[in-house]
PDB file of C-alpha atoms in Angstrom:
ATOM      1  CA  UNK N   1      -0.027  -0.053  -0.057  1.00  0.00           C
ATOM      2  CA  UNK N   2       2.854   2.384   0.776  1.00  0.00           C
ATOM      3  CA  UNK N   3       5.755   3.137  -1.488  1.00  0.00           C
ATOM      4  CA  UNK N   4       9.111   1.576  -0.809  1.00  0.00           C
ATOM      5  CA  UNK N   5      11.690   3.857   0.715  1.00  0.00           C
ATOM      6  CA  UNK N   6      13.805   3.658  -2.395  1.00  0.00           C
ATOM      7  CA  UNK N   7      10.908   5.296  -4.312  1.00  0.00           C
ATOM      8  CA  UNK N   8      10.261   9.010  -4.430  1.00  0.00           C
ATOM      9  CA  UNK N   9       7.940  10.651  -2.038  1.00  0.00           C
ATOM     10  CA  UNK N  10       4.403  10.712  -3.490  1.00  0.00           C
ATOM     11  CA  UNK N  11       2.721  13.988  -4.518  1.00  0.00           C
ATOM     12  CA  UNK N  12       0.893  15.951  -1.984  1.00  0.00           C
ATOM     13  CA  UNK N  13      -2.494  15.362  -3.766  1.00  0.00           C
ATOM     14  CA  UNK N  14      -1.888  11.518  -3.681  1.00  0.00           C
ATOM     15  CA  UNK N  15      -0.929  11.759   0.077  1.00  0.00           C
ATOM     16  CA  UNK N  16      -4.248  13.726   0.727  1.00  0.00           C
ATOM     17  CA  UNK N  17      -6.111  11.051  -1.106  1.00  0.00           C
ATOM     18  CA  UNK N  18      -4.469   8.464   0.978  1.00  0.00           C
ATOM     19  CA  UNK N  19      -5.498  10.348   4.141  1.00  0.00           C
ATOM     20  CA  UNK N  20      -9.164  10.661   2.868  1.00  0.00           C
ATOM     21  CA  UNK N  21      -9.183   6.935   2.196  1.00  0.00           C
ATOM     22  CA  UNK N  22      -7.964   6.175   5.730  1.00  0.00           C
ATOM     23  CA  UNK N  23     -10.536   8.582   7.274  1.00  0.00           C
ATOM     24  CA  UNK N  24     -13.197   6.900   5.134  1.00  0.00           C
ATOM     25  CA  UNK N  25     -12.212   3.423   6.443  1.00  0.00           C
ATOM     26  CA  UNK N  26     -12.240   4.763  10.016  1.00  0.00           C
ATOM     27  CA  UNK N  27     -15.736   6.370   9.502  1.00  0.00           C
ATOM     28  CA  UNK N  28     -16.987   3.035   8.041  1.00  0.00           C
ATOM     29  CA  UNK N  29     -15.575   1.097  11.055  1.00  0.00           C
ATOM     30  CA  UNK N  30     -16.964   3.438  13.640  1.00  0.00           C
ATOM     31  CA  UNK N  31     -20.338   3.474  11.825  1.00  0.00           C
ATOM     32  CA  UNK N  32     -20.600  -0.271  11.659  1.00  0.00           C
ATOM     33  CA  UNK N  33     -19.397  -0.625  15.356  1.00  0.00           C
ATOM     34  CA  UNK N  34     -22.014   2.031  16.420  1.00  0.00           C
ATOM     35  CA  UNK N  35     -24.764   0.227  14.508  1.00  0.00           C
ATOM     36  CA  UNK N  36     -23.740  -3.067  16.137  1.00  0.00           C
ATOM     37  CA  UNK N  37     -23.867  -1.521  19.657  1.00  0.00           C
ATOM     38  CA  UNK N  38     -27.172   0.081  18.918  1.00  0.00           C
ATOM     39  CA  UNK N  39     -28.734  -3.311  17.751  1.00  0.00           C
ATOM     40  CA  UNK N  40     -27.267  -5.045  20.870  1.00  0.00           C
ATOM     41  CA  UNK N  41     -28.633  -2.556  23.240  1.00  0.00           C
ATOM     42  CA  UNK N  42     -32.036  -2.549  21.607  1.00  0.00           C
ATOM     43  CA  UNK N  43     -32.417  -6.274  21.400  1.00  0.00           C
ATOM     44  CA  UNK N  44     -30.752  -7.271  24.765  1.00  0.00           C
ATOM     45  CA  UNK N  45     -31.969  -4.340  26.859  1.00  0.00           C
ATOM     46  CA  UNK N  46     -35.101  -3.278  25.064  1.00  0.00           C
ATOM     47  CA  UNK N  47     -33.913   0.265  24.705  1.00  0.00           C
ATOM     48  CA  UNK N  48     -35.389   2.728  22.233  1.00  0.00           C
ATOM     49  CA  UNK N  49     -33.227   3.546  19.210  1.00  0.00           C
ATOM     50  CA  UNK N  50     -32.229   6.931  20.667  1.00  0.00           C
ATOM     51  CA  UNK N  51     -31.255   5.395  24.023  1.00  0.00           C
ATOM     52  CA  UNK N  52     -29.388   2.589  22.277  1.00  0.00           C
ATOM     53  CA  UNK N  53     -27.573   5.172  20.203  1.00  0.00           C
ATOM     54  CA  UNK N  54     -26.585   7.092  23.329  1.00  0.00           C
ATOM     55  CA  UNK N  55     -25.265   4.009  25.221  1.00  0.00           C
ATOM     56  CA  UNK N  56     -23.438   2.610  22.163  1.00  0.00           C
ATOM     57  CA  UNK N  57     -21.876   6.082  21.379  1.00  0.00           C
ATOM     58  CA  UNK N  58     -20.757   6.711  24.860  1.00  0.00           C
ATOM     59  CA  UNK N  59     -19.024   3.296  25.218  1.00  0.00           C
ATOM     60  CA  UNK N  60     -17.544   3.499  21.713  1.00  0.00           C
ATOM     61  CA  UNK N  61     -16.136   6.979  22.398  1.00  0.00           C
ATOM     62  CA  UNK N  62     -14.511   5.796  25.616  1.00  0.00           C
ATOM     63  CA  UNK N  63     -16.705   7.906  27.898  1.00  0.00           C
ATOM     64  CA  UNK N  64     -18.240   4.948  29.618  1.00  0.00           C
ATOM     65  CA  UNK N  65     -21.825   3.608  30.016  1.00  0.00           C
ATOM     66  CA  UNK N  66     -24.719   5.913  30.591  1.00  0.00           C
ATOM     67  CA  UNK N  67     -26.523   3.521  32.916  1.00  0.00           C
ATOM     68  CA  UNK N  68     -26.078   0.053  34.175  1.00  0.00           C
ATOM     69  CA  UNK N  69     -27.630  -2.758  32.050  1.00  0.00           C
ATOM     70  CA  UNK N  70     -30.438  -4.571  33.702  1.00  0.00           C
ATOM     71  CA  UNK N  71     -30.251  -8.066  32.265  1.00  0.00           C
ATOM     72  CA  UNK N  72     -27.377 -10.594  32.521  1.00  0.00           C
ATOM     73  CA  UNK N  73     -27.232 -10.714  28.643  1.00  0.00           C
ATOM     74  CA  UNK N  74     -27.175  -6.866  28.609  1.00  0.00           C
ATOM     75  CA  UNK N  75     -24.386  -6.786  31.104  1.00  0.00           C
ATOM     76  CA  UNK N  76     -22.273  -9.445  29.110  1.00  0.00           C
ATOM     77  CA  UNK N  77     -22.932  -7.475  25.968  1.00  0.00           C
ATOM     78  CA  UNK N  78     -21.968  -4.133  27.475  1.00  0.00           C
ATOM     79  CA  UNK N  79     -18.607  -5.657  28.810  1.00  0.00           C
ATOM     80  CA  UNK N  80     -17.816  -7.251  25.527  1.00  0.00           C
ATOM     81  CA  UNK N  81     -18.756  -4.180  23.534  1.00  0.00           C
ATOM     82  CA  UNK N  82     -16.593  -2.039  25.801  1.00  0.00           C
ATOM     83  CA  UNK N  83     -13.541  -4.301  25.152  1.00  0.00           C
ATOM     84  CA  UNK N  84     -14.245  -4.285  21.404  1.00  0.00           C
ATOM     85  CA  UNK N  85     -14.613  -0.548  21.467  1.00  0.00           C
ATOM     86  CA  UNK N  86     -11.140  -0.229  22.936  1.00  0.00           C
ATOM     87  CA  UNK N  87      -9.770  -2.293  20.180  1.00  0.00           C
ATOM     88  CA  UNK N  88     -11.716  -0.252  17.583  1.00  0.00           C
ATOM     89  CA  UNK N  89     -10.162   2.963  18.970  1.00  0.00           C
ATOM     90  CA  UNK N  90      -6.588   1.478  18.735  1.00  0.00           C
ATOM     91  CA  UNK N  91      -7.170   0.326  15.154  1.00  0.00           C
ATOM     92  CA  UNK N  92      -8.623   3.661  14.190  1.00  0.00           C
ATOM     93  CA  UNK N  93      -5.485   5.514  15.480  1.00  0.00           C
ATOM     94  CA  UNK N  94      -3.297   3.081  13.653  1.00  0.00           C
ATOM     95  CA  UNK N  95      -5.224   3.454  10.338  1.00  0.00           C
ATOM     96  CA  UNK N  96      -5.205   7.288  10.515  1.00  0.00           C
ATOM     97  CA  UNK N  97      -1.567   7.459  11.805  1.00  0.00           C
ATOM     98  CA  UNK N  98      -0.011   5.048   9.438  1.00  0.00           C
ATOM     99  CA  UNK N  99       0.109   7.309   6.420  1.00  0.00           C
ATOM    100  CA  UNK N 100       1.266  10.329   8.441  1.00  0.00           C
ATOM    101  CA  UNK N 101       4.082   8.273  10.085  1.00  0.00           C
ATOM    102  CA  UNK N 102       5.045   6.651   6.843  1.00  0.00           C
ATOM    103  CA  UNK N 103       5.349  10.034   5.106  1.00  0.00           C
ATOM    104  CA  UNK N 104       7.404  11.504   7.932  1.00  0.00           C
ATOM    105  CA  UNK N 105       9.832   8.439   8.015  1.00  0.00           C
ATOM    106  CA  UNK N 106       9.928   8.365   4.081  1.00  0.00           C
ATOM    107  CA  UNK N 107      10.824  12.133   4.103  1.00  0.00           C
ATOM    108  CA  UNK N 108      13.381  11.562   6.859  1.00  0.00           C
ATOM    109  CA  UNK N 109      15.020   8.764   4.925  1.00  0.00           C
ATOM    110  CA  UNK N 110      15.257  10.822   1.787  1.00  0.00           C
ATOM    111  CA  UNK N 111      16.838  13.742   3.675  1.00  0.00           C
ATOM    112  CA  UNK N 112      19.276  11.187   5.226  1.00  0.00           C
ATOM    113  CA  UNK N 113      20.143   9.994   1.656  1.00  0.00           C
ATOM    114  CA  UNK N 114      20.823  13.533   0.460  1.00  0.00           C
ATOM    115  CA  UNK N 115      23.111  14.225   3.433  1.00  0.00           C
ATOM    116  CA  UNK N 116      25.049  11.034   2.835  1.00  0.00           C
ATOM    117  CA  UNK N 117      25.412  11.964  -0.941  1.00  0.00           C
ATOM    118  CA  UNK N 118      26.684  15.300   0.068  1.00  0.00           C
ATOM    119  CA  UNK N 119      29.382  13.814   2.385  1.00  0.00           C
ATOM    120  CA  UNK N 120      30.527  11.395  -0.215  1.00  0.00           C
TER     121      UNK N 120
END
């Protein structure tokens, strides 16, 4: 997906397209995760769609639960969804951060090669 360090740095427009693609992937993952949480809360706790959205969004964002689930199945779902949400957060940071870090390291490597060529 990323260019090799021996290849030239991609153009700014291509880099921005890469960032937009990463952001799109993150938005899709968050959207699917939010929908899964809403369905879980609605089915297991009998919440309205708005309450299910609130509960799922709060856990997915890392803010914590709005209220304690009442049923055993709801408690198990909430705990599992909270663990899943933590992994989603880490994955999203990685997906967004990878192009940025790659470009930084690629540029650093190019500058290092230029300095070595000047010393030779």
